[in-house]
C-alpha cells in the first residue's frame, strides 16, 4: 500500500481518529506519521497525554505493517513496551518515525521514536510494538 | 487518599476523562477501577481500543500510587509494558485490578490486569507501569 | 507433563543449567521453580545478577508452557519485559512463581514474580514473557 | 570514560565475564560491544541463549552510561524490554549497538540492537534498558 492507500484505509476503518494523523513519508520498512496536536490530546499543564502518545505509536506501526502486507484490518497489537522520556511541548505536532525490524509470517515487530516536530534529537518517547498478522 | 479523595482528584485534574472511570475498591497497595465503556472507546467491530486499555491501565496505577503518596499531580509514567491477550467484549465495562509491587522514594511500580466485568479468569490485557514521583 | 517429566526434560535438553533449577510445584497454569543460588550467579557485592534473574524467569515460563503443551524444545521466547525492583540477598535461593495468562495456538504469555525464599511479599523482580509455540 | 578506562573497569568489577566482551567503538551517546561467542553461550542446536543476549544488552547499556557519568559501579538496571526476532548463528560473534536516548539526573534509557557480525540489517534482538544512577 502506498501513502494514498494508507490514508484512505485510515479514513474508512478508523473514522474517529483519521483526522488526527497524517502519513508524511513511506519507504520500505520505514514510515513517518504526524499527529496534529489538538486540545483533546493534552493533559492539564499542556503536554500531550500518555494515551495519545501510545495511540500515535500504535497507529504508526500498524500503518507501516499494512504498507508491507496489505489492508488487513484484523492485524492486532499483542505487545507494547514504551519509554516516556521527556515532556512533549503542547504547541508542536508530534512526529512518529517507525522502522519495521521484523516481518515474519505471523508476527511483525516495529520500533518507533516520537518527537516534537523539529526536535528529532530529543525523543519524547520510544516504543516497540508487536503485531499479530492473521 | 481514600476513594472519595481520589475521585475528587480525578474530577479536578482530569475533567476530560473523569466520567469514564470509577474507583471500585481500595486497599493498601491494591486498587480496582472500572472503565464505563462507551462508543468512543470502541474500534470498528466493537472491541475496546488499545489506547483506551492503555489509558485505563495508566490511570489505575496512577490512582493507586496517589492513594499511597498523596495528591502529586506531577507524578509521571516513565515506562509501560503491556500484553494484549484477548479481545474485550464491547458490551461489558472493563475492570482494572492494580497491585503496587514497589513504592520507592523516586520510583513506583504497579502491575495491572484488565478484564471484562465478571471475566476475571480471562484477562484481556496485563500491564506494568513505572511512575516517577517528584 | 508432570514435575518428573519436566525435570527429566531439563536434564536432557539443558544439561548446562539443569542443576541450577528445581521445580517445586505445578498446578494447571501455575508453576514454581527454585534457583539454587551459587557464586557464579552473583555480582560483586553479593547480589544475584540481572542475567541470572532473566534466566530464571525465562526457564520458569518455558517449563510452565511445556507442562501444558508437551515437550516442544523449539518453543522460543519472542519478548520479555522485566522490572528489577529490589536487590536479592546473596544467601537465599530465588523462587519464581509463574502464572500462564494466555495459552493460544501460537503464542503463550506468562507472568512471573521472583523473590528470595521466604520473602514473597517483597518481590525482587517481575517479568512477563511471550513464547512462540511451533 | 574512554574505551581503555571502560575495559579496565570491566576487568576490575566483573572479572567473571570481562573476557566475553570487547568494546569496539565509542562516541558521545553511542557504543558498540562485541560478545566473543563461546560454547557456554549456546543452547542445544547451536544458537546463542536468551540469557546471554540479555547479558550482552545489559552490559552494553551499562558501559554506555558509564562512559557518560563515570565509574559508578552501583548504577542498576530497573527495567528491560527485549524482543527476540531471529535465531543468531552460532559461529558468529554478536555485536551490540547502543544509543543512549536519555541521560537524566537519576535515570538513563538506552536502546540496543544485537546482530551477528556482518548482519546489521537483520537484528537478532532489540532491547531498551533503564538504569537508575545513584
XYZ file of C-alpha atoms in Angstrom:
536
model
C 0.000 0.000 0.000
C 1.252 3.485 -0.785
C 0.624 6.685 1.189
C -2.676 7.431 -0.551
C -3.980 3.898 0.015
C -2.953 4.012 3.678
C -4.631 7.380 4.238
C -7.811 6.093 2.562
C -7.697 2.965 4.726
C -7.414 5.136 7.876
C -10.425 7.185 6.866
C -12.586 4.168 6.077
C -11.612 1.948 9.012
C -10.843 4.461 11.760
C -13.048 7.481 11.002
C -12.985 8.613 14.655
C -9.259 9.302 14.623
C -8.286 9.566 10.947
C -8.223 13.366 11.112
C -5.613 13.294 13.862
C -2.961 11.526 11.789
C -1.186 12.233 8.527
C 1.351 9.993 6.845
C 4.363 12.098 5.925
C 6.639 9.625 4.182
C 6.971 5.947 3.385
C 9.890 3.797 2.316
C 10.392 0.043 2.518
C 10.203 -0.860 6.227
C 10.051 2.821 7.292
C 7.172 5.250 7.753
C 6.685 8.678 9.302
C 3.345 9.843 10.743
C 2.338 13.231 12.101
C -0.085 13.733 14.974
C -1.896 17.031 14.593
C -1.864 18.011 18.245
C -5.243 19.298 19.477
C -6.554 20.343 22.888
C -8.212 16.925 23.316
C -4.730 15.324 23.274
C -3.365 17.430 26.118
C -3.085 16.933 29.845
C -3.599 19.859 32.214
C -0.341 21.784 32.044
C -0.268 21.403 28.304
C 1.669 18.263 27.466
C 0.465 15.536 25.153
C -1.082 12.749 27.229
C 0.412 9.263 27.564
C -2.575 7.535 25.902
C -2.258 9.920 22.948
C 1.425 9.040 22.559
C 0.560 5.354 22.820
C -2.130 5.805 20.148
C 0.338 7.541 17.828
C 2.966 4.804 18.257
C 0.323 2.113 17.744
C -1.192 3.576 14.580
C 2.247 4.317 13.140
C 3.430 0.700 13.439
C 0.055 -0.551 12.226
C 0.292 1.552 9.066
C 3.903 0.515 8.483
C 2.874 -3.147 8.726
C -0.079 -2.631 6.383
C 2.193 -0.922 3.851
C 4.036 -4.260 3.668
C 1.242 -6.836 3.969
C -1.787 -5.030 2.516
C -5.073 -3.912 4.071
C -5.566 -6.431 6.887
C -7.757 -4.598 9.325
C -7.596 -7.586 11.662
C -3.915 -7.302 12.468
C -3.802 -6.794 16.237
C -1.250 -5.444 18.673
C -0.104 -8.195 21.021
C 2.563 -6.316 22.953
C 3.916 -2.822 23.508
C 6.850 -1.559 25.535
C 7.109 2.207 25.746
C 9.532 4.565 27.492
C 8.353 8.102 28.159
C 11.499 10.212 28.325
C 10.681 13.915 28.039
C 7.623 16.141 28.202
C 6.324 16.967 24.734
C 5.673 20.642 24.051
C 1.961 21.403 23.656
C 2.391 23.690 20.699
C 4.182 21.273 18.395
C 2.853 18.429 16.312
C 4.302 15.066 17.307
C 6.141 13.008 14.701
C 6.454 9.203 14.842
C 9.304 7.542 12.962
C 8.767 3.791 12.559
C 11.207 1.139 11.465
C 9.919 -2.398 10.965
C 12.594 -4.674 12.419
C 10.952 -7.984 11.627
C 8.216 -9.079 9.283
C 7.533 -12.778 9.803
C 4.627 -14.918 8.660
C 2.614 -14.325 11.808
C 4.422 -11.603 13.794
C 5.784 -8.171 12.902
C 7.916 -6.019 15.211
C 8.195 -2.260 14.844
C 10.405 0.261 16.598
C 9.107 3.850 16.938
C 10.519 7.127 18.124
C 8.257 10.062 18.916
C 9.499 13.641 18.920
C 8.152 17.148 18.668
C 8.429 18.464 15.126
C 11.960 19.742 14.577
C 13.359 18.076 17.710
C 14.348 14.668 16.378
C 17.444 14.647 18.594
C 15.375 14.777 21.770
C 12.771 11.982 21.517
C 9.838 12.274 23.901
C 9.141 8.535 23.772
C 10.363 5.297 22.233
C 8.205 2.216 21.778
C 8.303 -1.230 20.275
C 5.126 -2.974 19.236
C 4.399 -6.491 18.079
C 1.546 -7.110 15.685
C -0.035 -10.482 15.058
C -0.913 -10.830 11.365
C -3.942 -13.005 10.612
C -6.030 9.348 49.913
C -9.271 7.410 50.181
C -11.722 6.608 47.380
C -13.617 9.891 47.721
C -10.440 11.955 47.670
C -9.162 10.071 44.619
C -12.423 10.529 42.740
C -12.410 14.250 43.580
C -8.807 14.497 42.394
C -9.737 12.857 39.076
C -12.562 15.322 38.539
C -10.438 18.369 39.318
C -7.253 17.366 37.492
C -8.558 15.271 34.580
C -12.030 16.658 33.838
C -11.907 15.366 30.230
C -11.818 11.714 31.284
C -13.053 11.649 34.873
C -16.510 10.479 33.816
C -15.040 7.392 32.169
C -13.546 5.960 35.339
C -14.888 4.921 38.707
C -12.836 3.610 41.611
C -14.469 0.440 42.876
C -12.280 -0.543 45.810
C -9.076 0.414 47.569
C -6.830 -1.426 49.990
C -3.189 -0.892 50.896
C -1.202 -1.361 47.666
C -4.306 -2.511 45.750
C -6.977 -0.657 43.810
C -9.744 -1.558 41.388
C -11.061 0.855 38.732
C -13.963 0.486 36.334
C -13.988 1.869 32.808
C -17.531 2.710 31.763
C -17.279 1.512 28.178
C -18.740 3.971 25.670
C -18.875 4.051 21.857
C -15.916 6.452 21.788
C -13.759 3.689 23.325
C -14.511 1.120 20.645
C -12.820 0.070 17.427
C -14.872 -0.859 14.368
C -16.074 -4.373 15.091
C -16.878 -3.425 18.622
C -13.864 -4.121 20.814
C -12.312 -1.653 23.217
C -9.351 0.060 21.511
C -5.737 -0.420 22.550
C -5.247 3.243 23.537
C -8.345 3.013 25.752
C -6.920 -0.064 27.512
C -3.595 1.731 27.897
C -5.404 4.746 29.368
C -7.252 2.546 31.848
C -4.066 0.780 32.977
C -2.263 4.119 33.268
C -4.924 5.884 35.316
C -5.374 2.835 37.548
C -1.698 2.702 38.534
C -1.603 6.489 38.880
C -4.512 6.445 41.337
C -3.021 3.535 43.276
C 0.260 5.455 43.617
C -1.575 8.626 44.706
C -3.501 6.642 47.317
C -0.100 5.941 48.896
C 1.820 9.196 48.378
C -0.919 11.838 48.288
C -2.110 14.198 45.542
C 1.007 14.654 43.416
C -0.349 15.568 40.031
C 3.190 15.712 38.688
C 3.926 12.006 39.063
C 4.681 10.836 35.518
C 4.729 7.487 33.782
C 8.266 6.642 32.671
C 7.664 3.153 31.285
C 4.872 0.774 30.354
C 4.934 -2.817 29.118
C 1.562 -4.171 28.092
C 0.411 -7.508 26.675
C -2.894 -7.588 24.810
C -4.171 -11.145 25.144
C -7.852 -11.368 24.231
C -10.470 -9.221 22.562
C -12.600 -7.390 25.107
C -16.352 -7.659 24.632
C -17.926 -4.342 23.609
C -20.894 -4.656 25.895
C -19.035 -5.045 29.169
C -17.317 -2.499 31.348
C -13.602 -3.142 31.733
C -12.161 -3.616 35.208
C -8.543 -2.859 36.127
C -7.017 -4.570 39.149
C -3.784 -2.914 40.280
C -1.192 -4.141 42.709
C 1.666 -1.826 43.633
C 4.776 -4.015 43.724
C 7.258 -1.367 44.742
C 6.984 2.063 46.281
C 10.440 3.615 46.498
C 11.483 7.200 47.135
C 11.538 8.116 43.470
C 10.008 5.180 41.561
C 6.807 3.169 41.975
C 5.982 0.016 40.006
C 2.428 -1.221 39.516
C 1.097 -4.420 37.981
C -2.381 -4.306 36.394
C -4.747 -6.845 34.925
C -7.677 -5.777 32.756
C -10.734 -7.948 32.259
C -14.338 -7.648 31.200
C -16.628 -7.395 34.211
C -17.281 -10.903 35.518
C -14.465 -12.484 33.494
C -11.529 -12.113 35.876
C -10.210 -15.527 34.849
C -9.719 -14.420 31.242
C -7.729 -11.161 31.332
C -7.830 -9.105 28.147
C -4.556 -7.368 28.975
C -1.777 -7.186 31.554
C 0.495 -4.204 32.060
C 3.229 -2.947 34.308
C 3.883 0.744 34.677
C 6.636 2.704 36.372
C 5.882 6.124 37.807
C 8.489 8.692 38.706
C 7.464 10.517 41.889
C 8.652 14.123 42.127
C 3.986 -33.036 31.559
C 4.283 -33.540 35.314
C 7.130 -32.408 37.581
C 9.221 -35.541 36.987
C 8.832 -35.285 33.207
C 9.757 -31.580 33.273
C 12.844 -32.203 35.406
C 13.921 -35.027 33.066
C 13.388 -32.738 30.068
C 15.578 -30.052 31.670
C 18.384 -32.555 32.264
C 18.273 -33.929 28.726
C 17.833 -30.651 26.820
C 19.649 -28.128 29.019
C 22.380 -30.128 30.760
C 24.499 -26.990 31.297
C 21.974 -25.374 33.622
C 19.679 -28.173 34.785
C 21.466 -28.399 38.146
C 20.663 -24.762 38.902
C 16.883 -25.194 38.809
C 14.388 -27.329 40.677
C 10.644 -27.416 40.073
C 8.899 -27.043 43.399
C 5.238 -27.276 42.477
C 2.937 -27.476 39.497
C -0.767 -26.844 39.057
C -2.794 -26.045 35.946
C -1.369 -22.769 34.562
C 0.918 -22.296 37.602
C 4.430 -23.461 38.383
C 7.075 -22.657 40.974
C 10.809 -23.055 40.310
C 13.767 -22.660 42.657
C 17.130 -21.277 41.629
C 19.865 -22.802 43.773
C 21.949 -19.655 44.164
C 25.686 -20.265 43.604
C 28.715 -17.952 43.487
C 28.597 -17.988 39.663
C 25.190 -16.267 39.833
C 26.390 -13.340 41.916
C 27.641 -9.854 41.110
C 30.454 -8.293 43.139
C 28.764 -7.144 46.345
C 26.839 -10.370 46.530
C 23.541 -9.899 44.753
C 22.151 -12.227 42.106
C 22.978 -10.822 38.665
C 20.378 -9.494 36.225
C 21.127 -12.147 33.577
C 20.648 -14.846 36.213
C 17.247 -13.423 37.159
C 16.329 -13.204 33.475
C 17.381 -16.840 33.013
C 15.249 -17.932 35.974
C 12.181 -16.073 34.690
C 12.731 -17.465 31.187
C 13.126 -21.100 32.218
C 10.180 -20.855 34.621
C 7.761 -19.689 31.920
C 9.223 -22.189 29.453
C 8.579 -25.075 31.833
C 5.069 -23.828 32.634
C 4.284 -23.703 28.908
C 5.711 -27.194 28.349
C 3.621 -28.537 31.211
C 0.603 -27.525 29.118
C 1.703 -28.275 25.538
C 4.177 -31.137 25.959
C 7.923 -31.418 25.273
C 8.403 -28.907 22.453
C 12.042 -27.937 22.741
C 11.608 -25.498 19.878
C 9.268 -23.119 21.682
C 11.136 -19.797 21.675
C 10.899 -16.602 23.693
C 9.820 -13.722 21.458
C 9.523 -10.977 24.072
C 10.327 -10.220 27.692
C 9.573 -7.202 29.859
C 11.207 -7.286 33.275
C 11.244 -4.874 36.211
C 14.057 -5.185 38.725
C 12.692 -3.809 41.971
C 14.884 -4.822 44.893
C 18.328 -6.298 45.449
C 18.129 -10.038 46.080
C 20.012 -11.300 49.121
C 23.021 -13.418 48.150
C 22.409 -16.089 50.762
C 18.881 -17.063 49.750
C 17.659 -19.222 46.906
C 15.450 -17.335 44.467
C 11.913 -18.584 43.834
C 9.989 -17.933 40.604
C 6.196 -18.102 40.662
C 4.695 -18.327 37.173
C 1.133 -17.891 36.076
C 0.254 -18.577 32.443
C -2.182 -15.826 31.455
C -2.804 -16.951 27.885
C -2.264 -20.168 26.004
C -3.188 -19.636 22.357
C -2.475 -21.754 19.310
C 0.745 -19.958 18.508
C 1.517 -17.663 21.460
C 1.660 -18.180 25.219
C 2.053 -15.380 27.777
C 3.393 -15.962 31.277
C 3.649 -13.651 34.255
C 6.448 -14.320 36.795
C 7.413 -12.940 40.156
C 10.851 -13.594 41.631
C 11.555 -13.385 45.355
C 14.085 -14.581 47.884
C 12.876 -17.709 49.628
C 10.511 -16.706 52.442
C 10.090 -13.120 51.167
C 7.158 -13.496 48.785
C 5.788 -10.118 49.880
C 8.867 -8.290 48.635
C 9.456 -9.414 45.030
C 12.919 -8.696 43.639
C 11.659 -8.742 40.058
C 8.555 -9.199 37.927
C 8.573 -10.286 34.312
C 6.234 -11.215 31.509
C 7.398 -13.421 28.671
C 5.813 -14.417 25.385
C 6.639 -17.788 23.854
C 6.024 -18.720 20.254
C 4.868 -22.348 20.051
C 5.851 -24.166 16.855
C 35.448 7.295 30.417
C 37.171 6.238 27.201
C 37.415 2.711 25.763
C 40.529 1.810 27.748
C 39.017 3.024 31.006
C 35.780 1.110 30.349
C 37.656 -2.096 29.530
C 39.745 -1.729 32.698
C 36.567 -1.139 34.706
C 35.019 -4.332 33.288
C 38.082 -6.361 34.249
C 38.221 -4.998 37.789
C 34.484 -5.054 38.583
C 33.210 -8.011 36.538
C 36.173 -10.392 36.304
C 33.857 -13.396 35.698
C 32.589 -12.067 32.375
C 35.106 -9.427 31.274
C 36.742 -11.846 28.817
C 33.450 -12.325 26.980
C 33.063 -8.683 25.970
C 35.152 -6.209 23.993
C 34.292 -2.573 23.375
C 34.661 -1.889 19.673
C 33.848 1.798 19.409
C 32.611 4.731 21.464
C 31.153 8.091 20.533
C 29.012 10.507 22.525
C 25.821 8.618 23.434
C 26.805 5.619 21.275
C 28.831 2.485 21.972
C 29.442 -0.833 20.246
C 30.350 -4.020 22.147
C 31.317 -7.434 20.821
C 30.393 -10.709 22.510
C 33.012 -13.334 21.778
C 30.640 -16.263 21.329
C 31.768 -19.407 23.179
C 30.187 -22.850 23.695
C 28.980 -21.783 27.156
C 26.753 -19.156 25.494
C 24.943 -21.622 23.244
C 21.717 -23.572 23.524
C 21.464 -27.111 22.166
C 21.098 -26.664 18.414
C 23.757 -24.014 18.411
C 22.109 -20.633 18.895
C 23.140 -18.042 21.445
C 20.906 -18.358 24.518
C 18.387 -15.735 25.594
C 20.137 -15.020 28.915
C 23.398 -14.452 27.009
C 21.686 -11.944 24.702
C 20.148 -10.250 27.735
C 23.586 -10.096 29.387
C 25.108 -8.524 26.274
C 22.355 -5.894 26.013
C 22.643 -5.140 29.731
C 26.417 -4.733 29.811
C 26.360 -2.669 26.611
C 23.946 -0.088 28.021
C 25.769 -0.119 31.361
C 29.080 0.706 29.678
C 27.465 3.403 27.524
C 26.011 5.009 30.656
C 29.355 4.812 32.481
C 31.094 6.430 29.521
C 28.892 9.456 30.229
C 28.677 9.546 34.035
C 31.961 7.949 35.125
C 32.730 4.743 37.034
C 29.595 4.271 39.141
C 29.527 0.553 39.798
C 26.266 0.989 41.694
C 24.159 2.022 38.705
C 21.458 -0.655 38.496
C 19.090 -1.842 35.791
C 15.499 -1.102 36.790
C 13.726 -2.247 33.621
C 14.335 -4.097 30.381
C 12.088 -4.808 27.415
C 13.584 -7.124 24.838
C 12.279 -8.564 21.555
C 13.934 -11.704 20.228
C 13.424 -11.637 16.485
C 15.735 -14.107 14.740
C 17.966 -17.009 15.704
C 21.584 -15.912 15.993
C 24.104 -18.044 14.111
C 26.361 -19.989 16.468
C 29.557 -19.331 14.552
C 29.421 -15.529 14.592
C 30.268 -13.083 17.328
C 27.307 -10.968 18.399
C 27.545 -7.193 18.167
C 25.532 -4.799 20.346
C 24.950 -1.245 19.121
C 23.747 1.074 21.891
C 22.285 4.525 21.655
C 21.580 6.422 24.861
C 18.238 8.147 24.331
C 18.018 9.921 27.665
C 20.503 10.804 30.358
C 18.669 12.390 33.262
C 19.811 13.096 36.795
C 18.540 9.791 38.129
C 17.504 7.695 35.106
C 19.197 6.798 31.829
C 17.498 4.992 28.938
C 19.417 3.063 26.311
C 18.271 1.423 23.088
C 20.269 -1.588 21.821
C 20.262 -3.710 18.711
C 22.015 -7.067 18.614
C 23.131 -8.704 15.384
C 25.563 -11.321 14.160
C 28.795 -9.756 12.941
C 28.263 -8.534 9.378
C 24.466 -8.859 9.511
C 23.475 -5.447 10.858
C 20.416 -5.402 8.583
C 18.935 -8.464 10.260
C 18.944 -7.804 14.020
C 18.509 -10.868 16.237
C 17.170 -8.804 19.130
C 16.306 -5.270 20.190
C 16.169 -4.105 23.789
C 15.663 -0.985 25.820
C 17.033 -0.729 29.332
C 16.605 1.833 32.072
C 19.392 2.401 34.552
C 18.994 4.125 37.898
C 22.055 6.277 38.599
C 22.922 6.686 42.289
